[in-house]
Amino acid sequence: MKQPTATPTALPGFSDRFVLHRDPHPVRVATFAEDVRAGLGTRPMSLSPKYFYDDLGSALFEAITRLPEYYLTRVERDLLATYGREIAGALDGPLELIELGSGSAIKTRLLIDAILERQPSLTYHPIDISADAVTESSLALIQAYERLRVIAYAGDYFPLLRQKRLVTHGRVLVLFLGSNIGNFEPGDARELLELLAAARHPGDGLLLGYDLKKDPSILELAYNDPTGVTAAFNKNLLGRMNRELAADFDLDAFRFSANWHDEIGAVQSFLISEREQRVRVPAANLDLGFAAGDSIHTESSYKFSREEVVALAEQCGFAEKTTYTDAGGRYAVSLLTVR
Ligand code: AVJ
């Protein structure tokens, strides 16, 4: 198994229980500039949702998860609280945990609790694009759990999985929660599941959390909260380009819009120019002309049925063990195993 290349960072006093592997090819500002040049320099204009998650963006997302309209996080947490023990006991242990897009790892504690009831210690491998977010959540976890060791990775999970840089021992349960799979275009979601199955051993597990298709008015409200937090989360992308790429976006000259698109099965989010305007993005060598109504696509949030997810997982090398949904049929968590 190839060793990670970047020198992991250990923290004084926690060195034996926490290391952070920074992506040897971190998302340099250059990459952000390159992606902005590619995304805004062509029509239709779009930006990858991964750029939502700078420090302010991660904090705004945490706020979104507390919105009454955004039920996903709460329902998933309730499912993990109810079935955590059953999930922890479903695979022949002892287990190690890997988590894609770990964020605050608040929900993960429900599974860590259940697993530490069954085994003396646990190694957890969180992966998050934001080094600050993964460091902060990892430190909170090792302070809360003496029997926990954390090997964290800051970076994009695709290169990590492709280069098989995750070092694990024994039976592994991979967590991909929060309906994060919904952010991937169908082809990328398939590639990610194939990479995951290829990187794991038969019998390893994947716990996949995903939002279910439902009445479009409920879906649209979850992304058009009257408090305006989701709008701020999207406008922060413009603010980030102003901060990091010396751009001169006027955030008030754009409005946020999110709508359900039945034909593709996703909520599509956009920032729409309210008037004719010019915007310069020097670090991306861009001088953009916007007409009123011109839009920037910022995110797709795909919604699924259990059948669709299980069919896709089976095509990618998994078998369904159990699927848990809430009484209202709003959200599902499928436990899949590598065939
Ligand atoms: C974290 C990608 C699952 O698409 O529902 C929340 C992000 N965007 N509100 C989602 C998000 C707007 C969220 N995911």
mmCIF file of C-alpha atoms and ligand atoms in Angstrom:
data_model
loop_
_atom_site.group_PDB
_atom_site.id
_atom_site.type_symbol
_atom_site.label_atom_id
_atom_site.label_comp_id
_atom_site.label_asym_id
_atom_site.label_seq_id
_atom_site.Cartn_x
_atom_site.Cartn_y
_atom_site.Cartn_z
ATOM 1 C CA MET A 1 0.000 0.000 0.000
ATOM 2 C CA LYS A 2 1.574 3.330 -1.127
ATOM 3 C CA GLN A 3 2.385 5.724 1.774
ATOM 4 C CA PRO A 4 0.889 9.246 1.764
ATOM 5 C CA THR A 5 3.414 11.705 0.323
ATOM 6 C CA ALA A 6 2.811 14.962 2.232
ATOM 7 C CA THR A 7 4.336 14.944 5.740
ATOM 8 C CA PRO A 8 1.358 14.499 8.086
ATOM 9 C CA THR A 9 0.933 17.120 10.763
ATOM 10 C CA ALA A 10 0.734 15.847 14.352
ATOM 11 C CA LEU A 11 -0.401 18.070 17.186
ATOM 12 C CA PRO A 12 1.543 18.418 20.464
ATOM 13 C CA GLY A 13 -0.197 16.408 23.190
ATOM 14 C CA PHE A 14 -2.317 14.532 20.637
ATOM 15 C CA SER A 15 0.445 13.249 18.379
ATOM 16 C CA ASP A 16 -0.404 9.633 18.980
ATOM 17 C CA ARG A 17 -4.096 10.088 18.271
ATOM 18 C CA PHE A 18 -4.312 12.702 15.548
ATOM 19 C CA VAL A 19 -2.503 13.280 12.287
ATOM 20 C CA LEU A 20 -3.545 15.505 9.414
ATOM 21 C CA HIS A 21 -2.516 14.687 5.871
ATOM 22 C CA ARG A 22 -2.706 17.809 3.756
ATOM 23 C CA ASP A 23 -3.385 17.073 0.110
ATOM 24 C CA PRO A 24 0.101 17.157 -1.544
ATOM 25 C CA HIS A 25 -1.636 19.064 -4.329
ATOM 26 C CA PRO A 26 -3.821 21.421 -2.245
ATOM 27 C CA VAL A 27 -6.454 23.475 -4.025
ATOM 28 C CA ARG A 28 -4.119 26.339 -4.803
ATOM 29 C CA VAL A 29 -5.500 29.760 -5.427
ATOM 30 C CA ALA A 30 -4.274 29.180 -8.957
ATOM 31 C CA THR A 31 -6.716 26.308 -9.318
ATOM 32 C CA PHE A 32 -9.597 28.440 -8.065
ATOM 33 C CA ALA A 33 -8.616 31.124 -10.592
ATOM 34 C CA GLU A 34 -8.315 28.527 -13.347
ATOM 35 C CA ASP A 35 -11.732 27.080 -12.516
ATOM 36 C CA VAL A 36 -13.318 30.532 -12.398
ATOM 37 C CA ARG A 37 -11.751 31.370 -15.762
ATOM 38 C CA ALA A 38 -13.120 28.119 -17.228
ATOM 39 C CA GLY A 39 -16.521 28.401 -15.541
ATOM 40 C CA LEU A 40 -17.307 32.077 -16.064
ATOM 41 C CA GLY A 41 -15.314 32.499 -19.256
ATOM 42 C CA THR A 42 -17.746 30.315 -21.188
ATOM 43 C CA ARG A 43 -21.544 30.230 -21.521
ATOM 44 C CA PRO A 44 -23.596 28.923 -19.804
ATOM 45 C CA MET A 45 -21.612 30.131 -16.788
ATOM 46 C CA SER A 46 -21.100 27.740 -13.868
ATOM 47 C CA LEU A 47 -18.911 27.213 -10.789
ATOM 48 C CA SER A 48 -18.200 23.987 -8.866
ATOM 49 C CA PRO A 49 -20.104 23.734 -5.526
ATOM 50 C CA LYS A 50 -16.830 22.685 -3.880
ATOM 51 C CA TYR A 51 -15.920 26.400 -3.871
ATOM 52 C CA PHE A 52 -18.780 27.124 -1.458
ATOM 53 C CA TYR A 53 -16.692 25.752 1.415
ATOM 54 C CA ASP A 54 -14.199 28.379 2.435
ATOM 55 C CA ASP A 55 -14.319 29.202 6.167
ATOM 56 C CA LEU A 56 -17.319 31.517 5.841
ATOM 57 C CA GLY A 57 -19.044 29.062 3.470
ATOM 58 C CA SER A 58 -18.568 26.140 5.864
ATOM 59 C CA ALA A 59 -20.049 28.270 8.666
ATOM 60 C CA LEU A 60 -23.015 29.287 6.477
ATOM 61 C CA PHE A 61 -23.626 25.644 5.629
ATOM 62 C CA GLU A 62 -23.659 24.797 9.334
ATOM 63 C CA ALA A 63 -26.335 27.505 9.680
ATOM 64 C CA ILE A 64 -28.327 25.954 6.794
ATOM 65 C CA THR A 65 -28.404 22.624 8.654
ATOM 66 C CA ARG A 66 -30.235 24.388 11.512
ATOM 67 C CA LEU A 67 -32.964 25.869 9.279
ATOM 68 C CA PRO A 68 -36.482 24.496 9.835
ATOM 69 C CA GLU A 69 -36.911 24.215 6.049
ATOM 70 C CA TYR A 70 -33.678 22.243 5.531
ATOM 71 C CA TYR A 71 -34.835 18.874 7.007
ATOM 72 C CA LEU A 72 -32.049 16.714 5.486
ATOM 73 C CA THR A 73 -29.485 16.932 8.318
ATOM 74 C CA ARG A 74 -32.026 16.505 11.119
ATOM 75 C CA VAL A 75 -33.765 13.510 9.540
ATOM 76 C CA GLU A 76 -30.460 11.819 8.765
ATOM 77 C CA ARG A 77 -29.291 12.395 12.323
ATOM 78 C CA ASP A 78 -32.488 10.836 13.686
ATOM 79 C CA LEU A 79 -31.985 7.792 11.454
ATOM 80 C CA LEU A 80 -28.407 7.359 12.705
ATOM 81 C CA ALA A 81 -29.568 7.801 16.314
ATOM 82 C CA THR A 82 -32.227 5.093 15.811
ATOM 83 C CA TYR A 83 -30.262 2.577 13.730
ATOM 84 C CA GLY A 84 -26.650 3.368 14.675
ATOM 85 C CA ARG A 85 -26.269 0.239 16.808
ATOM 86 C CA GLU A 86 -27.781 -1.989 14.123
ATOM 87 C CA ILE A 87 -25.456 -0.478 11.476
ATOM 88 C CA ALA A 88 -22.387 -0.853 13.743
ATOM 89 C CA GLY A 89 -23.256 -4.530 14.238
ATOM 90 C CA ALA A 90 -24.062 -5.263 10.588
ATOM 91 C CA LEU A 91 -20.469 -5.822 9.451
ATOM 92 C CA ASP A 92 -18.043 -8.335 10.925
ATOM 93 C CA GLY A 93 -15.802 -6.027 13.054
ATOM 94 C CA PRO A 94 -13.706 -4.617 14.468
ATOM 95 C CA LEU A 95 -14.336 -1.643 12.196
ATOM 96 C CA GLU A 96 -12.388 1.343 10.953
ATOM 97 C CA LEU A 97 -14.328 4.362 9.674
ATOM 98 C CA ILE A 98 -13.653 6.491 6.606
ATOM 99 C CA GLU A 99 -15.842 9.568 5.984
ATOM 100 C CA LEU A 100 -16.126 11.548 2.746
ATOM 101 C CA GLY A 101 -17.003 15.215 3.304
ATOM 102 C CA SER A 102 -16.907 14.930 7.076
ATOM 103 C CA GLY A 103 -17.646 18.623 7.761
ATOM 104 C CA SER A 104 -18.447 19.091 11.465
ATOM 105 C CA ALA A 105 -18.720 15.307 11.980
ATOM 106 C CA ILE A 106 -21.536 15.947 14.454
ATOM 107 C CA LYS A 107 -23.702 13.126 13.052
ATOM 108 C CA THR A 108 -20.683 10.811 12.916
ATOM 109 C CA ARG A 109 -20.601 10.748 16.724
ATOM 110 C CA LEU A 110 -23.764 8.664 16.714
ATOM 111 C CA LEU A 111 -21.913 5.939 14.817
ATOM 112 C CA ILE A 112 -18.688 6.348 16.805
ATOM 113 C CA ASP A 113 -20.706 5.841 20.014
ATOM 114 C CA ALA A 114 -22.318 2.688 18.631
ATOM 115 C CA ILE A 115 -19.014 1.254 17.363
ATOM 116 C CA LEU A 116 -17.112 1.991 20.616
ATOM 117 C CA GLU A 117 -19.770 -0.012 22.446
ATOM 118 C CA ARG A 118 -18.608 -3.030 20.444
ATOM 119 C CA GLN A 119 -14.835 -2.605 20.243
ATOM 120 C CA PRO A 120 -12.061 -1.246 22.529
ATOM 121 C CA SER A 121 -10.797 1.448 20.148
ATOM 122 C CA LEU A 122 -11.546 2.985 16.767
ATOM 123 C CA THR A 123 -9.566 4.634 13.951
ATOM 124 C CA TYR A 124 -11.495 7.289 11.999
ATOM 125 C CA HIS A 125 -10.320 8.704 8.643
ATOM 126 C CA PRO A 126 -12.234 11.938 7.870
ATOM 127 C CA ILE A 127 -11.720 13.583 4.457
ATOM 128 C CA ASP A 128 -12.818 17.187 3.840
ATOM 129 C CA ILE A 129 -11.956 19.839 1.278
ATOM 130 C CA SER A 130 -11.517 22.368 4.114
ATOM 131 C CA ALA A 131 -8.353 21.777 6.217
ATOM 132 C CA ASP A 132 -9.758 24.043 8.931
ATOM 133 C CA ALA A 133 -13.082 22.226 9.097
ATOM 134 C CA VAL A 134 -11.472 18.754 9.265
ATOM 135 C CA THR A 135 -8.884 19.854 11.847
ATOM 136 C CA GLU A 136 -11.499 21.532 14.035
ATOM 137 C CA SER A 137 -13.900 18.582 13.965
ATOM 138 C CA SER A 138 -11.088 16.048 14.483
ATOM 139 C CA LEU A 139 -9.738 17.853 17.536
ATOM 140 C CA ALA A 140 -13.220 18.049 19.039
ATOM 141 C CA LEU A 141 -13.632 14.306 18.463
ATOM 142 C CA ILE A 142 -10.356 13.183 20.055
ATOM 143 C CA GLN A 143 -11.058 15.392 23.048
ATOM 144 C CA ALA A 144 -14.495 13.785 23.349
ATOM 145 C CA TYR A 145 -13.366 10.172 22.751
ATOM 146 C CA GLU A 146 -10.255 8.766 24.486
ATOM 147 C CA ARG A 147 -10.443 5.484 22.568
ATOM 148 C CA LEU A 148 -10.462 7.251 19.177
ATOM 149 C CA ARG A 149 -7.562 7.811 16.760
ATOM 150 C CA VAL A 150 -8.038 10.218 13.859
ATOM 151 C CA ILE A 151 -6.105 10.146 10.598
ATOM 152 C CA ALA A 152 -7.504 13.153 8.744
ATOM 153 C CA TYR A 153 -7.124 14.198 5.101
ATOM 154 C CA ALA A 154 -7.609 17.736 3.831
ATOM 155 C CA GLY A 155 -8.380 17.747 0.132
ATOM 156 C CA ASP A 156 -10.528 16.492 -2.708
ATOM 157 C CA TYR A 157 -11.534 12.846 -2.265
ATOM 158 C CA PHE A 158 -11.267 11.824 -5.927
ATOM 159 C CA PRO A 159 -7.416 12.019 -6.134
ATOM 160 C CA LEU A 160 -7.159 10.438 -2.678
ATOM 161 C CA LEU A 161 -9.249 7.439 -3.787
ATOM 162 C CA ARG A 162 -7.646 7.186 -7.244
ATOM 163 C CA GLN A 163 -4.159 7.096 -5.701
ATOM 164 C CA LYS A 164 -5.340 4.647 -3.012
ATOM 165 C CA ARG A 165 -3.624 6.801 -0.382
ATOM 166 C CA LEU A 166 -5.912 5.754 2.473
ATOM 167 C CA VAL A 167 -4.087 3.353 4.834
ATOM 168 C CA THR A 168 -6.605 1.188 6.738
ATOM 169 C CA HIS A 169 -6.631 -2.111 8.640
ATOM 170 C CA GLY A 170 -9.372 -4.718 8.959
ATOM 171 C CA ARG A 171 -13.020 -4.224 8.143
ATOM 172 C CA VAL A 172 -13.879 -0.723 6.904
ATOM 173 C CA LEU A 173 -17.156 1.213 6.879
ATOM 174 C CA VAL A 174 -17.139 4.233 4.564
ATOM 175 C CA LEU A 175 -19.564 7.037 5.417
ATOM 176 C CA PHE A 176 -20.909 9.245 2.603
ATOM 177 C CA LEU A 177 -23.670 11.154 4.321
ATOM 178 C CA GLY A 178 -25.566 14.398 4.085
ATOM 179 C CA SER A 179 -26.829 13.733 0.518
ATOM 180 C CA ASN A 180 -23.386 14.867 -0.651
ATOM 181 C CA ILE A 181 -23.720 12.352 -3.498
ATOM 182 C CA GLY A 182 -26.504 14.644 -4.756
ATOM 183 C CA ASN A 183 -23.928 17.282 -5.673
ATOM 184 C CA PHE A 184 -22.297 15.052 -8.264
ATOM 185 C CA GLU A 185 -23.450 14.895 -11.847
ATOM 186 C CA PRO A 186 -24.634 11.310 -12.534
ATOM 187 C CA GLY A 187 -21.429 10.321 -14.347
ATOM 188 C CA ASP A 188 -19.232 11.577 -11.498
ATOM 189 C CA ALA A 189 -21.421 9.873 -8.886
ATOM 190 C CA ARG A 190 -20.969 6.605 -10.749
ATOM 191 C CA GLU A 191 -17.182 7.126 -10.987
ATOM 192 C CA LEU A 192 -16.990 7.884 -7.256
ATOM 193 C CA LEU A 193 -18.905 4.717 -6.312
ATOM 194 C CA GLU A 194 -16.754 2.657 -8.676
ATOM 195 C CA LEU A 195 -13.590 4.158 -7.138
ATOM 196 C CA LEU A 196 -14.908 3.416 -3.660
ATOM 197 C CA ALA A 197 -15.750 -0.215 -4.492
ATOM 198 C CA ALA A 198 -12.353 -0.668 -6.173
ATOM 199 C CA ALA A 199 -10.495 0.834 -3.212
ATOM 200 C CA ARG A 200 -12.207 -1.406 -0.646
ATOM 201 C CA HIS A 201 -12.265 -5.128 0.115
ATOM 202 C CA PRO A 202 -15.277 -7.424 -0.371
ATOM 203 C CA GLY A 203 -17.448 -7.197 2.740
ATOM 204 C CA ASP A 204 -16.414 -3.596 3.498
ATOM 205 C CA GLY A 205 -19.381 -1.281 3.903
ATOM 206 C CA LEU A 206 -20.608 2.012 2.474
ATOM 207 C CA LEU A 207 -23.238 3.960 4.403
ATOM 208 C CA LEU A 208 -24.848 6.310 1.893
ATOM 209 C CA GLY A 209 -27.224 9.086 2.974
ATOM 210 C CA TYR A 210 -29.416 10.667 0.295
ATOM 211 C CA ASP A 211 -32.461 12.911 -0.007
ATOM 212 C CA LEU A 212 -35.532 11.281 -1.532
ATOM 213 C CA LYS A 213 -37.669 12.671 -4.350
ATOM 214 C CA LYS A 214 -40.829 14.335 -3.038
ATOM 215 C CA ASP A 215 -43.308 17.192 -3.525
ATOM 216 C CA PRO A 216 -41.297 19.903 -5.367
ATOM 217 C CA SER A 217 -42.659 22.634 -3.088
ATOM 218 C CA ILE A 218 -40.982 20.954 -0.076
ATOM 219 C CA LEU A 219 -37.731 20.607 -1.996
ATOM 220 C CA GLU A 220 -37.749 24.190 -3.246
ATOM 221 C CA LEU A 221 -38.450 25.543 0.247
ATOM 222 C CA ALA A 222 -35.407 23.656 1.580
ATOM 223 C CA TYR A 223 -33.225 25.682 -0.810
ATOM 224 C CA ASN A 224 -35.197 28.959 -0.739
ATOM 225 C CA ASP A 225 -35.377 29.486 3.014
ATOM 226 C CA PRO A 226 -37.180 32.746 3.923
ATOM 227 C CA THR A 227 -34.291 33.613 6.319
ATOM 228 C CA GLY A 228 -32.037 33.929 3.268
ATOM 229 C CA VAL A 229 -29.180 31.735 4.573
ATOM 230 C CA THR A 230 -28.986 29.643 1.377
ATOM 231 C CA ALA A 231 -28.927 32.839 -0.682
ATOM 232 C CA ALA A 232 -26.001 34.074 1.479
ATOM 233 C CA PHE A 233 -24.280 30.674 1.098
ATOM 234 C CA ASN A 234 -24.456 31.122 -2.695
ATOM 235 C CA LYS A 235 -23.549 34.826 -2.729
ATOM 236 C CA ASN A 236 -20.500 33.992 -0.625
ATOM 237 C CA LEU A 237 -19.083 32.518 -3.837
ATOM 238 C CA LEU A 238 -19.020 36.046 -5.293
ATOM 239 C CA GLY A 239 -17.558 37.359 -2.027
ATOM 240 C CA ARG A 240 -14.877 34.665 -2.145
ATOM 241 C CA MET A 241 -13.867 35.722 -5.684
ATOM 242 C CA ASN A 242 -13.661 39.327 -4.460
ATOM 243 C CA ARG A 243 -11.482 38.226 -1.509
ATOM 244 C CA GLU A 244 -9.236 35.720 -3.234
ATOM 245 C CA LEU A 245 -9.215 36.820 -6.887
ATOM 246 C CA ALA A 246 -9.482 40.623 -6.483
ATOM 247 C CA ALA A 247 -12.818 40.592 -8.309
ATOM 248 C CA ASP A 248 -15.341 43.458 -8.034
ATOM 249 C CA PHE A 249 -18.659 41.604 -7.845
ATOM 250 C CA ASP A 250 -21.485 43.737 -6.402
ATOM 251 C CA LEU A 251 -23.331 41.094 -4.376
ATOM 252 C CA ASP A 252 -26.512 43.209 -4.357
ATOM 253 C CA ALA A 253 -26.581 43.147 -8.155
ATOM 254 C CA PHE A 254 -27.223 39.388 -8.148
ATOM 255 C CA ARG A 255 -30.157 37.382 -6.814
ATOM 256 C CA PHE A 256 -30.261 33.722 -5.805
ATOM 257 C CA SER A 257 -32.720 31.253 -7.330
ATOM 258 C CA ALA A 258 -33.211 27.524 -6.747
ATOM 259 C CA ASN A 259 -35.799 25.458 -8.620
ATOM 260 C CA TRP A 260 -36.785 21.792 -8.937
ATOM 261 C CA HIS A 261 -36.138 20.329 -12.400
ATOM 262 C CA ASP A 262 -38.198 17.187 -12.799
ATOM 263 C CA GLU A 263 -36.568 16.219 -16.090
ATOM 264 C CA ILE A 264 -33.181 15.645 -14.417
ATOM 265 C CA GLY A 265 -34.377 15.028 -10.839
ATOM 266 C CA ALA A 266 -32.443 17.864 -9.185
ATOM 267 C CA VAL A 267 -32.807 21.249 -7.508
ATOM 268 C CA GLN A 268 -30.734 23.627 -9.633
ATOM 269 C CA SER A 269 -29.222 26.704 -7.961
ATOM 270 C CA PHE A 270 -28.224 29.904 -9.764
ATOM 271 C CA LEU A 271 -27.009 33.441 -9.144
ATOM 272 C CA ILE A 272 -28.805 35.770 -11.556
ATOM 273 C CA SER A 273 -27.636 39.206 -12.672
ATOM 274 C CA GLU A 274 -30.257 41.801 -11.746
ATOM 275 C CA ARG A 275 -29.035 44.316 -14.353
ATOM 276 C CA GLU A 276 -26.542 44.951 -17.135
ATOM 277 C CA GLN A 277 -23.079 45.144 -15.541
ATOM 278 C CA ARG A 278 -19.331 44.556 -15.989
ATOM 279 C CA VAL A 279 -17.307 42.496 -13.507
ATOM 280 C CA ARG A 280 -13.523 42.187 -13.515
ATOM 281 C CA VAL A 281 -11.745 39.141 -12.054
ATOM 282 C CA PRO A 282 -8.067 40.079 -12.454
ATOM 283 C CA ALA A 283 -6.578 36.878 -10.987
ATOM 284 C CA ALA A 284 -8.569 34.900 -13.579
ATOM 285 C CA ASN A 285 -7.804 37.442 -16.290
ATOM 286 C CA LEU A 286 -11.536 37.928 -16.854
ATOM 287 C CA ASP A 287 -13.556 41.007 -17.803
ATOM 288 C CA LEU A 288 -17.152 39.820 -17.800
ATOM 289 C CA GLY A 289 -20.233 41.461 -19.295
ATOM 290 C CA PHE A 290 -23.549 40.495 -17.704
ATOM 291 C CA ALA A 291 -26.966 41.317 -19.180
ATOM 292 C CA ALA A 292 -29.978 41.402 -16.853
ATOM 293 C CA GLY A 293 -31.067 37.784 -16.352
ATOM 294 C CA ASP A 294 -27.690 36.203 -17.146
ATOM 295 C CA SER A 295 -27.080 33.366 -14.672
ATOM 296 C CA ILE A 296 -24.228 31.472 -13.033
ATOM 297 C CA HIS A 297 -25.049 27.833 -12.163
ATOM 298 C CA THR A 298 -23.729 27.184 -8.629
ATOM 299 C CA GLU A 299 -25.066 23.758 -7.626
ATOM 300 C CA SER A 300 -27.132 20.729 -8.563
ATOM 301 C CA SER A 301 -28.763 18.884 -5.662
ATOM 302 C CA TYR A 302 -29.930 15.581 -7.162
ATOM 303 C CA LYS A 303 -32.739 13.728 -5.417
ATOM 304 C CA PHE A 304 -33.225 9.985 -5.594
ATOM 305 C CA SER A 305 -35.484 7.016 -5.024
ATOM 306 C CA ARG A 306 -34.153 4.037 -3.086
ATOM 307 C CA GLU A 307 -34.467 1.921 -6.231
ATOM 308 C CA GLU A 308 -32.328 4.335 -8.256
ATOM 309 C CA VAL A 309 -29.569 4.400 -5.622
ATOM 310 C CA VAL A 310 -29.527 0.629 -5.140
ATOM 311 C CA ALA A 311 -29.454 0.042 -8.918
ATOM 312 C CA LEU A 312 -26.541 2.471 -9.321
ATOM 313 C CA ALA A 313 -24.660 0.929 -6.368
ATOM 314 C CA GLU A 314 -25.114 -2.576 -7.779
ATOM 315 C CA GLN A 315 -23.733 -1.450 -11.141
ATOM 316 C CA CYS A 316 -20.693 -0.065 -9.294
ATOM 317 C CA GLY A 317 -19.845 -3.208 -7.316
ATOM 318 C CA PHE A 318 -22.008 -2.962 -4.202
ATOM 319 C CA ALA A 319 -24.915 -4.970 -2.836
ATOM 320 C CA GLU A 320 -27.678 -3.505 -0.656
ATOM 321 C CA LYS A 321 -27.698 -4.838 2.917
ATOM 322 C CA THR A 322 -30.388 -2.584 4.459
ATOM 323 C CA THR A 323 -32.008 0.763 3.738
ATOM 324 C CA TYR A 324 -33.431 2.945 6.515
ATOM 325 C CA THR A 325 -35.943 5.701 5.790
ATOM 326 C CA ASP A 326 -37.871 7.994 8.109
ATOM 327 C CA ALA A 327 -41.592 7.559 8.706
ATOM 328 C CA GLY A 328 -42.290 10.504 6.368
ATOM 329 C CA GLY A 329 -40.282 8.917 3.569
ATOM 330 C CA ARG A 330 -38.234 12.086 3.168
ATOM 331 C CA TYR A 331 -34.675 10.765 3.505
ATOM 332 C CA ALA A 332 -32.829 7.442 3.270
ATOM 333 C CA VAL A 333 -29.597 5.875 4.484
ATOM 334 C CA SER A 334 -28.529 2.728 2.633
ATOM 335 C CA LEU A 335 -25.968 0.296 4.044
ATOM 336 C CA LEU A 336 -24.194 -1.260 1.089
ATOM 337 C CA THR A 337 -21.405 -3.845 1.030
ATOM 338 C CA VAL A 338 -18.630 -4.357 -1.511
ATOM 339 C CA ARG A 339 -19.381 -7.518 -3.526
HETATM 340 C C1 AVJ B 1 -24.258 19.350 1.388
HETATM 341 C C2 AVJ B 1 -24.508 19.175 -0.920
HETATM 342 C C3 AVJ B 1 -25.933 17.961 0.466
HETATM 343 O O1 AVJ B 1 -27.173 20.068 -1.782
HETATM 344 O O2 AVJ B 1 -28.458 19.852 -0.045
HETATM 345 C C4 AVJ B 1 -27.555 22.987 1.196
HETATM 346 C C5 AVJ B 1 -25.598 21.679 0.159
HETATM 347 N N1 AVJ B 1 -26.857 23.618 -0.761
HETATM 348 N N2 AVJ B 1 -28.305 24.050 0.817
HETATM 349 C C6 AVJ B 1 -27.366 20.071 -0.563
HETATM 350 C C7 AVJ B 1 -26.655 22.731 0.215
HETATM 351 C C8 AVJ B 1 -27.864 24.411 -0.367
HETATM 352 C C9 AVJ B 1 -26.220 20.329 0.383
HETATM 353 N N3 AVJ B 1 -25.227 19.214 0.314
#
